Coordinates of C-alpha atoms in Angstrom, one line a residue:
M1 CA -59.1 5.6 -46.8
S2 CA -61.1 2.3 -47.0
K3 CA -63.4 0.0 -45.2
A4 CA -60.8 -2.8 -46.1
S5 CA -57.5 -0.9 -45.0
E6 CA -59.3 1.2 -42.2
K7 CA -60.2 -2.5 -40.6
S8 CA -56.5 -4.1 -41.4
R9 CA -54.9 -0.7 -39.0
G10 CA -57.2 -1.8 -36.4
A11 CA -56.3 -5.0 -36.3
I12 CA -52.4 -4.4 -36.2
G13 CA -53.1 -1.5 -33.7
A14 CA -55.0 -4.7 -31.5
A15 CA -52.0 -6.8 -31.9
L16 CA -49.7 -4.4 -31.6
R17 CA -51.7 -3.9 -28.0
N18 CA -52.1 -7.1 -27.0
G19 CA -48.7 -8.0 -27.4
L20 CA -47.5 -5.2 -24.9
D21 CA -49.6 -5.5 -22.5
K22 CA -48.1 -9.0 -22.1
R23 CA -44.8 -7.4 -21.9
G24 CA -46.6 -5.7 -19.1
G25 CA -48.4 -2.8 -20.1
G26 CA -46.7 -0.7 -22.9
A27 CA -43.0 1.1 -23.6
Q28 CA -41.6 4.0 -21.7
L29 CA -38.9 5.9 -22.8
P30 CA -35.6 5.7 -20.2
A31 CA -37.3 9.2 -18.9
Q32 CA -40.7 7.8 -17.9
A33 CA -38.6 4.6 -16.7
S34 CA -39.4 3.6 -12.7
S35 CA -36.4 4.4 -10.3
D36 CA -36.5 0.0 -10.4
T37 CA -36.6 -0.7 -13.7
E38 CA -32.7 -1.6 -14.6
V39 CA -30.8 1.5 -17.3
E40 CA -29.4 0.0 -20.6
L41 CA -26.0 1.1 -21.1
S42 CA -24.4 1.4 -24.0
P43 CA -20.9 -0.6 -24.7
R44 CA -19.0 2.3 -23.5
E45 CA -20.8 3.0 -20.3
R46 CA -20.7 -0.2 -19.0
L47 CA -17.0 -0.6 -19.8
Q48 CA -16.6 2.7 -17.8
A49 CA -19.0 1.1 -14.8
L50 CA -17.2 -2.4 -14.7
E51 CA -14.0 -0.2 -14.6
A52 CA -14.9 1.5 -12.5
R53 CA -16.1 -1.2 -9.8
I54 CA -12.4 -2.1 -10.6
E55 CA -10.7 0.2 -9.4
A56 CA -13.0 1.0 -5.8
S57 CA -11.6 -2.8 -5.5
V58 CA -8.3 -2.1 -5.8
G59 CA -8.4 0.6 -3.6
Q60 CA -10.2 -1.7 -1.0
Y61 CA -7.2 -4.0 -1.0
Q62 CA -4.4 -1.1 -1.5
Q63 CA -6.2 -0.2 2.1
S64 CA -6.7 -3.9 3.7
L65 CA -2.8 -4.6 2.6
R66 CA -2.1 -0.8 4.7
R67 CA -3.8 -2.1 7.2
L68 CA -2.6 -5.2 8.0
Q69 CA 0.4 -4.6 6.9
A70 CA 0.6 -1.8 9.9
R71 CA -1.1 -4.4 12.5
H72 CA 1.3 -7.0 11.8
R73 CA 4.4 -4.5 12.3
V74 CA 2.5 -3.5 15.8
E75 CA 2.5 -7.4 16.1
V76 CA 5.4 -8.4 15.4
G77 CA 7.1 -5.0 17.2
Q78 CA 4.9 -6.7 21.1
L79 CA 6.9 -9.9 20.8
L80 CA 10.4 -8.8 19.7
D81 CA 9.4 -6.5 23.2
E82 CA 8.9 -9.5 24.8
I83 CA 12.2 -11.7 23.7
N84 CA 14.1 -8.5 24.2
E85 CA 13.2 -7.5 27.7
S86 CA 13.0 -11.0 29.1
G87 CA 16.4 -11.9 27.7
L88 CA 14.9 -15.1 26.7
W89 CA 17.6 -13.8 22.9
E90 CA 20.6 -14.4 25.4
L91 CA 18.9 -18.5 24.5
E92 CA 20.8 -18.6 21.3
G93 CA 23.7 -17.5 22.1
H94 CA 24.2 -13.8 21.0
E95 CA 25.9 -11.1 22.7
K96 CA 23.2 -8.1 22.2
F97 CA 19.5 -8.3 21.2
G98 CA 20.8 -6.9 18.1
H99 CA 22.6 -9.6 16.9
Y100 CA 19.7 -12.1 17.4
V101 CA 17.3 -9.8 15.1
K102 CA 20.3 -9.8 12.4
A103 CA 20.4 -14.1 13.3
R104 CA 17.3 -14.8 13.9
W105 CA 15.0 -12.9 10.9
G106 CA 17.3 -11.5 9.0
W107 CA 16.5 -7.4 9.7
D108 CA 18.8 -4.8 10.5
R109 CA 19.3 -4.4 14.4
S110 CA 17.4 -0.8 13.7
Y111 CA 14.5 -2.7 11.8
G112 CA 14.0 -4.4 14.9
Y113 CA 14.1 -1.8 17.7
R114 CA 12.1 0.5 14.9
L115 CA 9.6 -1.7 15.2
I116 CA 9.1 -2.0 19.1
D117 CA 9.2 1.8 19.1
L118 CA 6.6 1.3 16.3
A119 CA 4.7 -1.0 19.6
L120 CA 4.8 0.7 21.9
V121 CA 4.0 4.3 20.8
H122 CA 1.1 2.1 19.8
R123 CA 0.3 1.5 23.1
A124 CA 0.8 4.8 24.7
L125 CA -1.7 6.6 21.9
A126 CA -4.7 3.5 21.5
P127 CA -6.3 5.4 24.0
L128 CA -6.5 8.2 21.3
G129 CA -8.4 6.0 19.3
T130 CA -7.6 4.5 15.4
V131 CA -8.0 7.6 13.7
V132 CA -4.8 8.8 15.8
L133 CA -3.0 5.2 15.6
D134 CA -3.3 4.3 11.4
T135 CA -1.6 7.8 11.1
V136 CA 1.7 6.8 13.1
V137 CA 4.0 4.8 10.5
E138 CA 7.5 4.3 12.1
S139 CA 9.0 7.4 11.3
H140 CA 6.8 8.9 13.6
A141 CA 6.9 6.3 16.4
R142 CA 10.7 6.6 16.2
E143 CA 10.5 10.7 17.0
L144 CA 7.6 10.1 19.5
A145 CA 9.0 6.7 21.5
P146 CA 11.5 9.1 22.9
V147 CA 8.7 10.8 24.7
V148 CA 6.7 7.6 25.3
K149 CA 9.7 6.5 27.3
V150 CA 10.6 9.2 29.1
N151 CA 7.2 11.5 29.3
G152 CA 5.1 8.1 29.7
D153 CA 1.8 7.6 28.2
E154 CA 0.2 10.1 29.0
G155 CA 2.8 13.0 28.4
A156 CA 3.1 11.5 25.1
R157 CA -1.2 11.4 24.1
N158 CA -1.5 14.9 25.3
F159 CA 1.4 16.0 23.0
V160 CA 0.4 14.2 20.0
E161 CA -3.5 16.3 21.0
V162 CA -1.6 19.4 20.7
L163 CA 0.1 18.2 17.7
R164 CA -2.5 17.1 16.0
L165 CA -5.0 20.5 16.6
E166 CA -2.1 22.8 16.1
S167 CA -1.7 21.3 12.1
G168 CA -6.1 21.9 11.3
G169 CA -5.9 18.6 10.1
K170 CA -3.0 18.7 8.2
R171 CA -0.6 15.3 7.9
V172 CA 1.8 15.5 10.8
T173 CA 5.8 14.7 9.5
A174 CA 8.1 12.9 11.4
A175 CA 10.4 16.2 11.1
V176 CA 7.6 18.0 12.6
I177 CA 7.4 16.0 15.7
A178 CA 11.3 15.8 15.9
A179 CA 11.5 19.3 15.8
R180 CA 8.4 20.3 18.0
R181 CA 9.0 17.8 20.7
D182 CA 13.1 18.8 21.0
Q183 CA 11.8 22.7 20.9
E184 CA 9.6 21.0 24.4
G185 CA 12.5 19.5 25.6
L186 CA 10.4 15.6 25.8
G187 CA 12.5 12.4 25.7
V188 CA 15.9 13.1 24.1
T189 CA 16.9 15.7 21.4
S190 CA 16.8 15.0 17.6
D191 CA 20.9 13.9 17.9
Q192 CA 20.2 11.5 20.5
S193 CA 19.7 7.7 19.6
P194 CA 16.3 7.1 20.6
I195 CA 16.4 3.3 19.2
G196 CA 16.9 -0.2 21.1
D197 CA 20.8 -0.2 23.0
Q198 CA 22.8 2.5 21.6
C199 CA 25.1 0.6 19.9
E200 CA 27.0 2.9 17.2
D201 CA 27.0 0.5 14.4
E202 CA 23.1 1.2 15.0
V203 CA 22.8 4.3 15.3
V204 CA 25.1 4.2 11.4
D205 CA 22.0 0.9 10.8
A206 CA 19.4 3.4 11.3
E207 CA 20.8 6.5 9.4
L208 CA 21.3 4.3 6.3
V209 CA 18.3 2.5 6.3
E210 CA 15.0 4.3 4.7
D211 CA 12.0 4.4 6.7
D212 CA 8.9 6.4 5.5
E213 CA 6.8 4.5 4.7
E214 CA 5.1 6.5 2.0
T215 CA 8.5 5.9 0.2
A216 CA 7.9 2.5 0.3
E217 CA 4.9 2.7 -1.3
K218 CA 6.4 4.7 -3.7
V219 CA 8.9 2.0 -4.2
S220 CA 6.2 -1.1 -4.4
Q221 CA 3.6 1.0 -7.0
T222 CA 6.6 1.3 -9.1
I223 CA 8.0 -1.8 -8.9
R224 CA 3.9 -3.2 -9.9
T225 CA 3.9 -0.5 -12.9
A226 CA 7.2 -1.5 -14.0
A227 CA 5.6 -5.7 -13.9
D228 CA 2.6 -4.5 -15.5
T229 CA 4.7 -2.9 -18.7
A230 CA 7.4 -6.1 -19.0
E231 CA 4.3 -8.2 -19.3
K232 CA 2.8 -6.1 -21.5
A233 CA 6.0 -6.3 -23.6
L234 CA 5.7 -10.5 -23.2
R235 CA 1.9 -10.5 -24.7
Q236 CA 2.8 -7.9 -27.5
L237 CA 6.1 -10.5 -29.1
T238 CA 3.9 -13.0 -27.8
D239 CA 0.9 -11.3 -30.5
A240 CA 3.8 -11.0 -33.1
L241 CA 5.1 -14.0 -33.1
A242 CA 1.4 -16.0 -33.2
L243 CA 1.3 -14.3 -36.8
D244 CA 4.1 -16.5 -37.9
A245 CA 5.7 -14.2 -40.4
A246 CA 9.2 -12.6 -41.5
P247 CA 9.6 -9.8 -40.1
F248 CA 9.2 -6.3 -42.7
H249 CA 12.5 -4.6 -41.8
R250 CA 14.9 -7.8 -41.2
A251 CA 17.5 -5.3 -40.1
E252 CA 15.3 -3.2 -38.1
T253 CA 13.5 -6.1 -36.6
A254 CA 16.8 -7.5 -35.0
V255 CA 17.8 -4.5 -33.6
D256 CA 14.6 -4.5 -31.6
L257 CA 15.1 -8.1 -30.9
S258 CA 18.8 -7.6 -29.2
R259 CA 17.1 -4.6 -27.3
I260 CA 14.7 -7.1 -25.9
R261 CA 17.1 -9.2 -24.6
T262 CA 19.4 -6.6 -22.7
A263 CA 16.6 -5.8 -21.3
A264 CA 15.4 -8.0 -20.2
V265 CA 18.7 -9.3 -18.4
R266 CA 18.8 -5.5 -17.5
M267 CA 15.2 -6.6 -15.4
Q268 CA 16.5 -9.2 -14.2
R269 CA 19.5 -8.1 -12.4
R270 CA 17.5 -5.3 -11.1
A271 CA 15.4 -7.5 -9.8
D272 CA 17.4 -9.3 -7.7
G273 CA 19.4 -6.6 -6.4
V274 CA 15.9 -5.4 -4.8
P275 CA 15.9 -6.1 -1.1
G276 CA 12.5 -8.3 0.1
P277 CA 11.4 -10.8 3.0
A278 CA 14.0 -12.2 4.9
G279 CA 14.8 -15.7 4.0
S280 CA 12.5 -15.1 0.4

């Protein structure tokens, strides 16, 4: 190698070292990078990281929403109980408290009584902490309310603590609570209604109205999935129209468009039939 070539290579090497020095002291392989150096992600890895953050945010939102709904039901139950116990519902000329709930709020009468029972049970179990209270849904409260009313707050707490110990951390269902309650002779037997003023039509309401919170959550998730699917279908149809071209198979497309219109009408009817908040 000539001296000129060596001199040229030396100059290039010096320039390269000088440039690296100005950028922070030489290049590092990923394995050599310090812990505080941001790792550059591939597009796929970045997508997965962003999606993971979205999933975490959705999970936090749903958890916060469930807690907010639970606090709302307990608070409303406490307020309804005060209206019931003080007889304020009579000011509007109603013959029974259940009639007031139906007329004023548009709720099933049994739903109002279940909210009162939920508040009653939450008050009794409050000393056990949020770990216990967060697991008490309306179906549980309906079975525990008779224990509170007949055996007192302490009796209800003892009953729940024993069930928790025996379950070993597993979820206790309303059916298990009712069976164990009757076995121990606490509260009232399962063929008696713990709801409100024991009016026959209100007992029927209680049997007809689904009060399992898990079922309600499943319904919400299913409706949300249907809405997402409908919105996706609408975007696909919009994209097709944006091409501003006639369909290749006109006859088949006519059938498909007819199916879309029929499904849209049926979906609207189904949506109109889904129970919503009072006054909606």
